[in-house]
PDB file of C-alpha atoms in Angstrom:
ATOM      1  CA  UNK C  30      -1.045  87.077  68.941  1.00 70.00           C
ATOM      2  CA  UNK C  31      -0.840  87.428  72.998  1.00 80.00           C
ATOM      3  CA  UNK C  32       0.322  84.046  73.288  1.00 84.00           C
ATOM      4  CA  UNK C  33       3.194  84.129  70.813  1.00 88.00           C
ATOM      5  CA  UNK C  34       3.787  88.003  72.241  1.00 85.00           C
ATOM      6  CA  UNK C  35       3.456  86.942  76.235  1.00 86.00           C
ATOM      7  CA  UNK C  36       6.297  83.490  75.161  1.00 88.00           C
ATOM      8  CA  UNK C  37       8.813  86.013  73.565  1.00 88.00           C
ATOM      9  CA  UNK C  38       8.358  88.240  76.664  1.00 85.00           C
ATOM     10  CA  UNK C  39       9.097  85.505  78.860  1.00 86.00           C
ATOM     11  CA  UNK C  40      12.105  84.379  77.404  1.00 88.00           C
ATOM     12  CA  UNK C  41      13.752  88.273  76.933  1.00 82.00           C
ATOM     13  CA  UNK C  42      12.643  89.036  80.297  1.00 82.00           C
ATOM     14  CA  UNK C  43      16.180  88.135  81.785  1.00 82.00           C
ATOM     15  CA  UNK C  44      17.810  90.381  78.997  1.00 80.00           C
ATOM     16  CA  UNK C  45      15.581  93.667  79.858  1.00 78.00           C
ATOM     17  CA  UNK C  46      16.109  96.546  81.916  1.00 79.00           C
ATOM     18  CA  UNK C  47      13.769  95.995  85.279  1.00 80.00           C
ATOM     19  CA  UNK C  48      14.619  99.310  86.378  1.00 82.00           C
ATOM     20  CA  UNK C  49      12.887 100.752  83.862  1.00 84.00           C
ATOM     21  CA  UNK C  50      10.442  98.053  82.401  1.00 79.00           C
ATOM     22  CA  UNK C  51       9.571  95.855  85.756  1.00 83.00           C
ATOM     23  CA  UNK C  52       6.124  97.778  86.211  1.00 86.00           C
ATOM     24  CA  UNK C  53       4.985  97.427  82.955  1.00 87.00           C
ATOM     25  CA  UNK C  54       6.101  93.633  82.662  1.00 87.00           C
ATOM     26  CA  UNK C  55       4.628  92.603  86.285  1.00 89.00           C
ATOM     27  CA  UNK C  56       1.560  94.347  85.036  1.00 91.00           C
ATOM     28  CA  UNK C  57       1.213  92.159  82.024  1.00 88.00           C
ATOM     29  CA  UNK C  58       2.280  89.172  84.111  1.00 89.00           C
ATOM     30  CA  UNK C  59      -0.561  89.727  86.504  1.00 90.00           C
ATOM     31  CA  UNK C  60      -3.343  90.326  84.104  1.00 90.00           C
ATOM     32  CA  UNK C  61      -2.132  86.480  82.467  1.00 89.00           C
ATOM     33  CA  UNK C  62      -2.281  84.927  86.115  1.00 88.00           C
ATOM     34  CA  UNK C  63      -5.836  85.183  85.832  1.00 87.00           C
ATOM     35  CA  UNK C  64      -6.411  83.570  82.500  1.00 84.00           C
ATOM     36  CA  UNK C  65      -8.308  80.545  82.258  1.00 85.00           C
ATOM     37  CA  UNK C  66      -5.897  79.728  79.566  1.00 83.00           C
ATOM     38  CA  UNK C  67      -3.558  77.363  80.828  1.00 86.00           C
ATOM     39  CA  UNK C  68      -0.274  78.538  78.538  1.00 89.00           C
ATOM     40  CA  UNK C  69      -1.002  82.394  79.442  1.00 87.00           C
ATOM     41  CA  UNK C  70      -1.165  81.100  83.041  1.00 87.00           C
ATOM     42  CA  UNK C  71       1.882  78.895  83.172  1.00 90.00           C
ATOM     43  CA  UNK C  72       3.784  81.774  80.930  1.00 91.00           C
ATOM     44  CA  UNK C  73       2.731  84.211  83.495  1.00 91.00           C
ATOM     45  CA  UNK C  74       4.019  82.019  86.420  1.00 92.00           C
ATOM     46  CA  UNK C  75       7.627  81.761  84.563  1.00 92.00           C
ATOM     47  CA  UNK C  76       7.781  85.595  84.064  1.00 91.00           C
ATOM     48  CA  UNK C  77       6.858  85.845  88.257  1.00 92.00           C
ATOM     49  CA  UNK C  78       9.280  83.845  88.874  1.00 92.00           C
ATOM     50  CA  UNK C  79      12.116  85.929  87.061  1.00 91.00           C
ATOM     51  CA  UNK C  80      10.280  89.072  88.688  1.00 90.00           C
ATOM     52  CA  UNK C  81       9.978  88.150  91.860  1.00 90.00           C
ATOM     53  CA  UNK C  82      13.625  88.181  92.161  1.00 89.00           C
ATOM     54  CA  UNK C  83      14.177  91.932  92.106  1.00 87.00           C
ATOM     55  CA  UNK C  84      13.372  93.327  95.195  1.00 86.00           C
ATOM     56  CA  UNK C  85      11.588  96.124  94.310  1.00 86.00           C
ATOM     57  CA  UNK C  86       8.960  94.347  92.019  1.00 87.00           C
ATOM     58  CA  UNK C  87       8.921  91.785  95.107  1.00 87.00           C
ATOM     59  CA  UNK C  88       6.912  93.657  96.836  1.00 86.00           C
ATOM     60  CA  UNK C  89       4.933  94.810  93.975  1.00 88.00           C
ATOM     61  CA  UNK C  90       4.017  91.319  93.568  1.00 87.00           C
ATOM     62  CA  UNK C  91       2.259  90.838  97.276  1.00 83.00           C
ATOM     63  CA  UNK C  92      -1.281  92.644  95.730  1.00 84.00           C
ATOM     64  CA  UNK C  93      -1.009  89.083  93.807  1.00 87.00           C
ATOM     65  CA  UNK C  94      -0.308  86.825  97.197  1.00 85.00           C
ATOM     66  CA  UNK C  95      -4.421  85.675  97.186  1.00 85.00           C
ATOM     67  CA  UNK C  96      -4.161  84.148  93.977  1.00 88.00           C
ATOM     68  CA  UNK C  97      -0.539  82.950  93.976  1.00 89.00           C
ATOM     69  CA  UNK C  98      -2.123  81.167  97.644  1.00 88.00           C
ATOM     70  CA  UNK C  99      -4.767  79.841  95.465  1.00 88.00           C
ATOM     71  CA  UNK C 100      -2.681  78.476  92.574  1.00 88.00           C
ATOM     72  CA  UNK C 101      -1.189  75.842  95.358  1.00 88.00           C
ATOM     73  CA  UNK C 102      -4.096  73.966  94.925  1.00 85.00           C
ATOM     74  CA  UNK C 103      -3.301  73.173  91.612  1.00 80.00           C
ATOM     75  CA  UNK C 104      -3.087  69.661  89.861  1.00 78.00           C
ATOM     76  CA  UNK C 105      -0.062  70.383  88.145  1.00 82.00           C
ATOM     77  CA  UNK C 106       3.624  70.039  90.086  1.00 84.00           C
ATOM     78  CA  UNK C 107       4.970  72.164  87.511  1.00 88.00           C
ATOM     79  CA  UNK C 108       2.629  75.131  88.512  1.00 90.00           C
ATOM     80  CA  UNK C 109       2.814  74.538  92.049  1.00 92.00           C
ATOM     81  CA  UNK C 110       6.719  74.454  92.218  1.00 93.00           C
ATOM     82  CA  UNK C 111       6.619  78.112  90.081  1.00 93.00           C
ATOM     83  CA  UNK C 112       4.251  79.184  92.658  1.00 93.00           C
ATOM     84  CA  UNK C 113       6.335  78.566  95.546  1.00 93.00           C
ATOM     85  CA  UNK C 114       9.146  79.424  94.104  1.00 93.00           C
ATOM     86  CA  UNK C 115       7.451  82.653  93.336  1.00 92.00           C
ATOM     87  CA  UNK C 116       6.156  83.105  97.258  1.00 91.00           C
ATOM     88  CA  UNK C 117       9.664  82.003  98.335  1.00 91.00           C
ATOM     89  CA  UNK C 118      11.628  84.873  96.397  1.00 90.00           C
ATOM     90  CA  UNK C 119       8.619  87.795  97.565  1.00 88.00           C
ATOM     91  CA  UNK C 120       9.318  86.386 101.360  1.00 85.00           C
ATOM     92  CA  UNK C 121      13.168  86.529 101.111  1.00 83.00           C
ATOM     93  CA  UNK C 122      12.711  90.717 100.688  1.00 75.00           C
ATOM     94  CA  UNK C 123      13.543  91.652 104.129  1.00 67.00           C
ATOM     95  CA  UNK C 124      10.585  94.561 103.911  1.00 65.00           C
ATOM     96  CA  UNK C 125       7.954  92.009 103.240  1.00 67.00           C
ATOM     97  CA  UNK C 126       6.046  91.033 106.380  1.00 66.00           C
ATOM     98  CA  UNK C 127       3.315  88.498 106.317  1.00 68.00           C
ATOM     99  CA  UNK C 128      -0.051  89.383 107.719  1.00 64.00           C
ATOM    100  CA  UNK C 129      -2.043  87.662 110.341  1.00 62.00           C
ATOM    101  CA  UNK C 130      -4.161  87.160 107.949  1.00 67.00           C
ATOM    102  CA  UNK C 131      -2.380  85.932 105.065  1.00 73.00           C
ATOM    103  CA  UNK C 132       0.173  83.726 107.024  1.00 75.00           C
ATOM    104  CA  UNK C 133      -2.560  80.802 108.547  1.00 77.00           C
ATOM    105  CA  UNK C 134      -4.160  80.914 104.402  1.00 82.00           C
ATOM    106  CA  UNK C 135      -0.637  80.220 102.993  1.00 84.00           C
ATOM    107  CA  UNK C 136       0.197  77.957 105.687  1.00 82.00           C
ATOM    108  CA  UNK C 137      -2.962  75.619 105.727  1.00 83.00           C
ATOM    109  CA  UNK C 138      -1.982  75.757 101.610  1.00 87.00           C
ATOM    110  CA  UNK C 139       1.274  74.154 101.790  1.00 85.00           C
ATOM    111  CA  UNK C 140       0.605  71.177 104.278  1.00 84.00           C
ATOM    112  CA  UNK C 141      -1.241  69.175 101.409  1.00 86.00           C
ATOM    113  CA  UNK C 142       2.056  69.985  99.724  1.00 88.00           C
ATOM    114  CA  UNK C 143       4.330  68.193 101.848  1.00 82.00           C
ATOM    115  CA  UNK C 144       2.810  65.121 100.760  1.00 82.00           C
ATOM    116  CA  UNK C 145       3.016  65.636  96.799  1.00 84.00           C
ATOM    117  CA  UNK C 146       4.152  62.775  94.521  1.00 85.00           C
ATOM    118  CA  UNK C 147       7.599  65.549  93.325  1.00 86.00           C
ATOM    119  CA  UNK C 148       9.687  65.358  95.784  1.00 85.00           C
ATOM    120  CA  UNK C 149      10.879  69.112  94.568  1.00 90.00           C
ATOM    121  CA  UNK C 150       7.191  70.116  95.227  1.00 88.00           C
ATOM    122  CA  UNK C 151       7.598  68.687  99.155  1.00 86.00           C
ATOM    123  CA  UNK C 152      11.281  70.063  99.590  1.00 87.00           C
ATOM    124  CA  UNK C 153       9.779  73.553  98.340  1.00 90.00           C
ATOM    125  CA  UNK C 154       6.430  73.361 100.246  1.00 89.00           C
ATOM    126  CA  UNK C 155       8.193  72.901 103.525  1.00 84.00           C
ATOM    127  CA  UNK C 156      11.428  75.236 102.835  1.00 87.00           C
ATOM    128  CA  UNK C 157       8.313  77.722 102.238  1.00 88.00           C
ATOM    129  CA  UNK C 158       6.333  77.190 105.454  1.00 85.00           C
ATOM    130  CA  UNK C 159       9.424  77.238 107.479  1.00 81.00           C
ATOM    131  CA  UNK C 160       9.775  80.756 106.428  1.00 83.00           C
ATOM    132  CA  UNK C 161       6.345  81.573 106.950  1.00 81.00           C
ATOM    133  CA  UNK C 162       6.920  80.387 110.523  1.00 77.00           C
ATOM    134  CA  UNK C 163      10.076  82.776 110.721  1.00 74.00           C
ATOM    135  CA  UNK C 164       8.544  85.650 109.207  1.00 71.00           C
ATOM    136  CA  UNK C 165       4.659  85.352 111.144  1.00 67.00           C
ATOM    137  CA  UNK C 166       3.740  88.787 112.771  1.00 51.00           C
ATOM    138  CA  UNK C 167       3.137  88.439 116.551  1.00 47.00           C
ATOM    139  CA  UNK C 168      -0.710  88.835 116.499  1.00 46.00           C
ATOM    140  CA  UNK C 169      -0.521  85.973 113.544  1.00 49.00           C
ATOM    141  CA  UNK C 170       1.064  83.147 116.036  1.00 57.00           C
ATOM    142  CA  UNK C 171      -2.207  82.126 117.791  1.00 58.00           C
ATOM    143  CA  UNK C 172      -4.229  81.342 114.389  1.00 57.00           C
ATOM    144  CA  UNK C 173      -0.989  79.668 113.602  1.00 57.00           C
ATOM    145  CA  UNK C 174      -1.083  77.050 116.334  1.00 59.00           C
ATOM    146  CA  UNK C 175      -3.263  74.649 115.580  1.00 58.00           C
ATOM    147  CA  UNK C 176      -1.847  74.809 111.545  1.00 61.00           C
ATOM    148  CA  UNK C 177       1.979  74.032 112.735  1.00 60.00           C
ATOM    149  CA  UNK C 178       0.334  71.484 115.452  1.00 57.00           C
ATOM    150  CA  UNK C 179      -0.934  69.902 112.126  1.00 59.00           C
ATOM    151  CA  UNK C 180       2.461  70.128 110.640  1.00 63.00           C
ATOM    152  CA  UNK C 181       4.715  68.305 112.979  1.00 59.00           C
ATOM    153  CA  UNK C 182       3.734  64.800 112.416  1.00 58.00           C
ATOM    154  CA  UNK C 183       3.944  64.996 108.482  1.00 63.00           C
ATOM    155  CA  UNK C 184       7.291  67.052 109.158  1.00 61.00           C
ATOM    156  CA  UNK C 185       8.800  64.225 111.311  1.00 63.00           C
ATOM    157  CA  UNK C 186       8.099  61.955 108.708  1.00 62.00           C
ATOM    158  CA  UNK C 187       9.614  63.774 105.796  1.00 61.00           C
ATOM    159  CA  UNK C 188      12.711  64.404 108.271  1.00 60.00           C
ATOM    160  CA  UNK C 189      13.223  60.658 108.808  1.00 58.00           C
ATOM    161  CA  UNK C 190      12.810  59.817 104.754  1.00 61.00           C
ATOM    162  CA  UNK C 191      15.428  62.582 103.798  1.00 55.00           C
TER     163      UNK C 191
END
């Protein structure tokens, strides 16, 4: 019954209280991400996604950056474009800062990304490492270098399609 249960959470999620339920709902969400079942996982991905735009349960969410960095490297565009749109509401919370450590992981992550066949899946990916670049810690610039070095060719070229 979790899979019927975790589908009729999903879809009430935008109807219930955060405030008071966000904990207990981001807690469920995150114990799905690591299913090897592929509806509990994609189910879990759309309830992030509503989640991750509260603030508070934001930055709740960063204990879950490793595998949400790991679920890039997925096959399917519907995944990845949940993921980043996941990573792209935790990084708009103003008291989120990316770590040296995390930043060069989630940035070597999305340059595969800018050449996906969904052209959502590019526009995302590179909307996303833009804001990586933005939000990078001081100490996390030099591991950084040679990543955005990577970047700029596959950059121009996506410039000069659009």
């Amino acid at each position: 019954w979790d899979l019927p249960f975790l589908a009729f959470l999903v879809e009430v999620l935008r109807c219930l209280d955060l405030s008071k339920h966000g904990n207990s709902v981001l807690e469920i969400m995150s114990r799905y991400l690591q299913s090897e079942c592929r509806e509990r996982h994609l189910l879990a991905l759309r309830g992030l996604v509503v989640l991750s735009k509260d603030p508070v349960l934001a930055r709740r969410m960063c204990s879950l950056s490793r595998r949400l960095v790991e679920l890039l490297g997925d096959a399917d565009g519907y995944a990845i474009s949940m993921t980043l749109s996941v990573l792209t509401n935790m990084l708009e919370n103003e008291y989120i800062v990316i770590s040296s450590t995390t930043a060069p992981k989630l940035a070597e992550a999305l340059l595969p990304l800018f050449d996906n066949d969904d052209s959502h899946v590019q526009l995302l990916s590179i909307d996303l490492f833009f804001k990586v670049m933005d939000l990078v810690v001081d100490e996390g610039i030099k591991p950084l270098k040679r990543i955005v070095s990577q970047s700029l060719l596959p950059l121009l070229f996506h410039c000069h399609d659009e």
